[in-house]
JSON list of C-alpha atoms in Angstrom, two decimals:
[
{"chain": "Z", "resi": 1, "resn": "MET", "atom": "CA", "xyz": [-15.42, 13.79, 0.69]},
{"chain": "Z", "resi": 2, "resn": "ASN", "atom": "CA", "xyz": [-16.17, 17.47, 0.28]},
{"chain": "Z", "resi": 3, "resn": "SER", "atom": "CA", "xyz": [-18.41, 19.41, 2.67]},
{"chain": "Z", "resi": 4, "resn": "ASP", "atom": "CA", "xyz": [-21.20, 19.45, 0.06]},
{"chain": "Z", "resi": 5, "resn": "GLY", "atom": "CA", "xyz": [-21.22, 15.63, -0.20]},
{"chain": "Z", "resi": 6, "resn": "THR", "atom": "CA", "xyz": [-19.32, 15.43, -3.49]},
{"chain": "Z", "resi": 7, "resn": "THR", "atom": "CA", "xyz": [-15.99, 13.66, -3.84]},
{"chain": "Z", "resi": 8, "resn": "THR", "atom": "CA", "xyz": [-12.70, 14.69, -5.37]},
{"chain": "Z", "resi": 9, "resn": "SER", "atom": "CA", "xyz": [-10.20, 12.22, -6.77]},
{"chain": "Z", "resi": 10, "resn": "ILE", "atom": "CA", "xyz": [-6.69, 12.88, -5.48]},
{"chain": "Z", "resi": 11, "resn": "ALA", "atom": "CA", "xyz": [-4.65, 9.98, -6.90]},
{"chain": "Z", "resi": 12, "resn": "ASP", "atom": "CA", "xyz": [-4.89, 7.26, -9.55]},
{"chain": "Z", "resi": 13, "resn": "LEU", "atom": "CA", "xyz": [-3.69, 4.17, -7.71]},
{"chain": "Z", "resi": 14, "resn": "SER", "atom": "CA", "xyz": [-4.26, 1.95, -10.77]},
{"chain": "Z", "resi": 15, "resn": "ALA", "atom": "CA", "xyz": [-1.75, 4.07, -12.67]},
{"chain": "Z", "resi": 16, "resn": "LEU", "atom": "CA", "xyz": [0.70, 3.69, -9.79]},
{"chain": "Z", "resi": 17, "resn": "VAL", "atom": "CA", "xyz": [0.52, -0.11, -9.93]},
{"chain": "Z", "resi": 18, "resn": "LYS", "atom": "CA", "xyz": [1.13, -0.08, -13.69]},
{"chain": "Z", "resi": 19, "resn": "ALA", "atom": "CA", "xyz": [3.94, 2.50, -13.66]},
{"chain": "Z", "resi": 20, "resn": "ASN", "atom": "CA", "xyz": [5.78, 1.27, -10.54]},
{"chain": "Z", "resi": 21, "resn": "PRO", "atom": "CA", "xyz": [5.83, -2.53, -10.35]},
{"chain": "Z", "resi": 22, "resn": "VAL", "atom": "CA", "xyz": [7.02, -4.26, -7.22]},
{"chain": "Z", "resi": 23, "resn": "ALA", "atom": "CA", "xyz": [10.38, -6.04, -7.26]},
{"chain": "Z", "resi": 24, "resn": "HIS", "atom": "CA", "xyz": [8.90, -9.54, -7.58]},
{"chain": "Z", "resi": 25, "resn": "PRO", "atom": "CA", "xyz": [5.37, -9.50, -9.05]},
{"chain": "Z", "resi": 26, "resn": "ASP", "atom": "CA", "xyz": [3.50, -12.79, -9.22]},
{"chain": "Z", "resi": 27, "resn": "LEU", "atom": "CA", "xyz": [2.86, -12.89, -12.96]},
{"chain": "Z", "resi": 28, "resn": "ASP", "atom": "CA", "xyz": [0.45, -15.85, -12.60]},
{"chain": "Z", "resi": 29, "resn": "ASP", "atom": "CA", "xyz": [-1.78, -13.80, -10.28]},
{"chain": "Z", "resi": 30, "resn": "PHE", "atom": "CA", "xyz": [-1.39, -10.20, -11.42]},
{"chain": "Z", "resi": 31, "resn": "GLU", "atom": "CA", "xyz": [-4.25, -7.70, -11.32]},
{"chain": "Z", "resi": 32, "resn": "PRO", "atom": "CA", "xyz": [-3.23, -4.67, -13.43]},
{"chain": "Z", "resi": 33, "resn": "ASP", "atom": "CA", "xyz": [-5.35, -2.24, -11.40]},
{"chain": "Z", "resi": 34, "resn": "GLY", "atom": "CA", "xyz": [-4.48, -3.74, -8.03]},
{"chain": "Z", "resi": 35, "resn": "THR", "atom": "CA", "xyz": [-6.91, -5.03, -5.41]},
{"chain": "Z", "resi": 36, "resn": "ARG", "atom": "CA", "xyz": [-6.92, -2.30, -2.80]},
{"chain": "Z", "resi": 37, "resn": "TYR", "atom": "CA", "xyz": [-9.26, -2.86, 0.09]},
{"chain": "Z", "resi": 38, "resn": "GLY", "atom": "CA", "xyz": [-7.55, -1.44, 3.16]},
{"chain": "Z", "resi": 39, "resn": "MET", "atom": "CA", "xyz": [-6.98, 2.26, 3.82]},
{"chain": "Z", "resi": 40, "resn": "VAL", "atom": "CA", "xyz": [-6.55, 4.42, 6.89]},
{"chain": "Z", "resi": 41, "resn": "VAL", "atom": "CA", "xyz": [-5.68, 8.04, 7.60]},
{"chain": "Z", "resi": 42, "resn": "ALA", "atom": "CA", "xyz": [-2.80, 8.74, 9.97]},
{"chain": "Z", "resi": 43, "resn": "HIS", "atom": "CA", "xyz": [-0.90, 12.00, 10.48]},
{"chain": "Z", "resi": 44, "resn": "GLY", "atom": "CA", "xyz": [-2.97, 13.65, 7.74]},
{"chain": "Z", "resi": 45, "resn": "VAL", "atom": "CA", "xyz": [-2.15, 11.16, 4.96]},
{"chain": "Z", "resi": 46, "resn": "PHE", "atom": "CA", "xyz": [-3.74, 7.97, 3.63]},
{"chain": "Z", "resi": 47, "resn": "TYR", "atom": "CA", "xyz": [-2.06, 4.56, 3.84]},
{"chain": "Z", "resi": 48, "resn": "ALA", "atom": "CA", "xyz": [-3.42, 1.91, 1.47]},
{"chain": "Z", "resi": 49, "resn": "THR", "atom": "CA", "xyz": [-2.67, -1.80, 1.14]},
{"chain": "Z", "resi": 50, "resn": "GLU", "atom": "CA", "xyz": [-2.44, -3.61, -2.17]},
{"chain": "Z", "resi": 51, "resn": "PRO", "atom": "CA", "xyz": [-2.25, -7.31, -1.35]},
{"chain": "Z", "resi": 52, "resn": "ASN", "atom": "CA", "xyz": [-2.10, -8.60, -4.92]},
{"chain": "Z", "resi": 53, "resn": "SER", "atom": "CA", "xyz": [1.27, -6.99, -5.58]},
{"chain": "Z", "resi": 54, "resn": "GLN", "atom": "CA", "xyz": [2.30, -6.91, -1.90]},
{"chain": "Z", "resi": 55, "resn": "GLN", "atom": "CA", "xyz": [2.70, -3.20, -1.28]},
{"chain": "Z", "resi": 56, "resn": "ILE", "atom": "CA", "xyz": [1.63, -0.48, 1.10]},
{"chain": "Z", "resi": 57, "resn": "ASP", "atom": "CA", "xyz": [1.46, 3.07, -0.22]},
{"chain": "Z", "resi": 58, "resn": "ARG", "atom": "CA", "xyz": [1.23, 6.56, 1.28]},
{"chain": "Z", "resi": 59, "resn": "ILE", "atom": "CA", "xyz": [-1.10, 9.07, -0.41]},
{"chain": "Z", "resi": 60, "resn": "THR", "atom": "CA", "xyz": [-1.08, 12.77, 0.48]},
{"chain": "Z", "resi": 61, "resn": "LEU", "atom": "CA", "xyz": [-4.07, 15.06, 0.00]},
{"chain": "Z", "resi": 62, "resn": "ASP", "atom": "CA", "xyz": [-2.25, 16.79, -2.85]},
{"chain": "Z", "resi": 63, "resn": "GLY", "atom": "CA", "xyz": [-2.02, 13.46, -4.72]},
{"chain": "Z", "resi": 64, "resn": "GLN", "atom": "CA", "xyz": [1.57, 12.43, -4.09]},
{"chain": "Z", "resi": 65, "resn": "VAL", "atom": "CA", "xyz": [1.86, 8.66, -3.81]},
{"chain": "Z", "resi": 66, "resn": "THR", "atom": "CA", "xyz": [4.93, 6.88, -2.47]},
{"chain": "Z", "resi": 67, "resn": "ARG", "atom": "CA", "xyz": [5.50, 3.25, -1.69]},
{"chain": "Z", "resi": 68, "resn": "VAL", "atom": "CA", "xyz": [6.04, 2.63, 2.00]},
{"chain": "Z", "resi": 69, "resn": "VAL", "atom": "CA", "xyz": [7.04, -1.01, 1.68]},
{"chain": "Z", "resi": 70, "resn": "ASP", "atom": "CA", "xyz": [7.38, -3.62, -1.05]},
{"chain": "Z", "resi": 71, "resn": "LEU", "atom": "CA", "xyz": [6.66, -6.90, 0.71]},
{"chain": "Z", "resi": 72, "resn": "SER", "atom": "CA", "xyz": [7.44, -8.88, -2.45]},
{"chain": "Z", "resi": 73, "resn": "THR", "atom": "CA", "xyz": [11.10, -8.48, -1.51]},
{"chain": "Z", "resi": 74, "resn": "MET", "atom": "CA", "xyz": [10.43, -10.41, 1.72]},
{"chain": "Z", "resi": 75, "resn": "PHE", "atom": "CA", "xyz": [7.92, -12.99, 0.50]},
{"chain": "Z", "resi": 76, "resn": "LEU", "atom": "CA", "xyz": [8.92, -14.16, -2.97]},
{"chain": "Z", "resi": 77, "resn": "PRO", "atom": "CA", "xyz": [6.15, -15.41, -5.25]},
{"chain": "Z", "resi": 78, "resn": "PRO", "atom": "CA", "xyz": [4.64, -17.82, -5.77]},
{"chain": "Z", "resi": 79, "resn": "ALA", "atom": "CA", "xyz": [5.54, -20.00, -2.77]},
{"chain": "Z", "resi": 80, "resn": "GLY", "atom": "CA", "xyz": [6.10, -17.18, -0.30]},
{"chain": "Z", "resi": 81, "resn": "TRP", "atom": "CA", "xyz": [3.33, -14.91, -1.54]},
{"chain": "Z", "resi": 82, "resn": "LYS", "atom": "CA", "xyz": [1.73, -13.06, 1.38]},
{"chain": "Z", "resi": 83, "resn": "GLY", "atom": "CA", "xyz": [0.17, -9.72, 0.51]},
{"chain": "Z", "resi": 84, "resn": "ALA", "atom": "CA", "xyz": [-0.29, -6.73, 2.75]},
{"chain": "Z", "resi": 85, "resn": "THR", "atom": "CA", "xyz": [-3.77, -7.33, 4.10]},
{"chain": "Z", "resi": 86, "resn": "GLY", "atom": "CA", "xyz": [-4.50, -4.63, 6.63]},
{"chain": "Z", "resi": 87, "resn": "VAL", "atom": "CA", "xyz": [-3.61, -1.28, 8.04]},
{"chain": "Z", "resi": 88, "resn": "ALA", "atom": "CA", "xyz": [-4.49, 0.16, 11.41]},
{"chain": "Z", "resi": 89, "resn": "PRO", "atom": "CA", "xyz": [-4.37, 3.78, 12.57]},
{"chain": "Z", "resi": 90, "resn": "MET", "atom": "CA", "xyz": [-3.04, 2.86, 16.03]},
{"chain": "Z", "resi": 91, "resn": "GLU", "atom": "CA", "xyz": [0.13, 4.97, 16.39]},
{"chain": "Z", "resi": 92, "resn": "ALA", "atom": "CA", "xyz": [0.33, 5.01, 12.57]},
{"chain": "Z", "resi": 93, "resn": "SER", "atom": "CA", "xyz": [1.20, 1.32, 12.55]},
{"chain": "Z", "resi": 94, "resn": "ILE", "atom": "CA", "xyz": [0.86, -0.68, 9.40]},
{"chain": "Z", "resi": 95, "resn": "SER", "atom": "CA", "xyz": [0.82, -4.43, 9.67]},
{"chain": "Z", "resi": 96, "resn": "ASP", "atom": "CA", "xyz": [0.66, -7.47, 7.49]},
{"chain": "Z", "resi": 97, "resn": "ASN", "atom": "CA", "xyz": [-0.81, -10.71, 8.75]},
{"chain": "Z", "resi": 98, "resn": "SER", "atom": "CA", "xyz": [2.18, -12.71, 7.53]},
{"chain": "Z", "resi": 99, "resn": "ALA", "atom": "CA", "xyz": [5.03, -10.55, 8.85]},
{"chain": "Z", "resi": 100, "resn": "PRO", "atom": "CA", "xyz": [6.66, -11.55, 12.11]},
{"chain": "Z", "resi": 101, "resn": "SER", "atom": "CA", "xyz": [5.70, -8.20, 13.65]},
{"chain": "Z", "resi": 102, "resn": "PRO", "atom": "CA", "xyz": [3.87, -5.02, 12.58]},
{"chain": "Z", "resi": 103, "resn": "LEU", "atom": "CA", "xyz": [5.69, -2.44, 10.51]},
{"chain": "Z", "resi": 104, "resn": "TYR", "atom": "CA", "xyz": [5.59, 0.94, 12.24]},
{"chain": "Z", "resi": 105, "resn": "LEU", "atom": "CA", "xyz": [5.70, 4.34, 10.59]},
{"chain": "Z", "resi": 106, "resn": "GLU", "atom": "CA", "xyz": [6.77, 7.50, 12.26]},
{"chain": "Z", "resi": 107, "resn": "GLN", "atom": "CA", "xyz": [5.32, 10.84, 11.31]},
{"chain": "Z", "resi": 108, "resn": "GLY", "atom": "CA", "xyz": [7.38, 12.15, 8.41]},
{"chain": "Z", "resi": 109, "resn": "ALA", "atom": "CA", "xyz": [9.20, 8.83, 7.97]},
{"chain": "Z", "resi": 110, "resn": "SER", "atom": "CA", "xyz": [10.94, 8.38, 4.66]},
{"chain": "Z", "resi": 111, "resn": "THR", "atom": "CA", "xyz": [9.40, 5.97, 2.20]},
{"chain": "Z", "resi": 112, "resn": "THR", "atom": "CA", "xyz": [10.87, 3.71, -0.45]}
]
């Protein structure tokens, strides 16, 4: 959001989903644009969940997007399908309701 009330797009997350598939997509339940509904800002960057393809991504203000975690490698579809459903800004923690414990990010942590 700009100071004058307008908005500026910084990243095309639909393009990211299409160009960088997760390791084990659920082809019976695939949404080509993703189903993002959780996003927080921590340490000056955005973290967004995409539960349909089981990923959490990091988006910088200059538009660089990197995958933080591909949960499809831990919860294989279709039987083990558990998407990333929430992020919380508390100490830059990112958690998933199905993981045994929250996944924590450190400022400047490398991403995969």
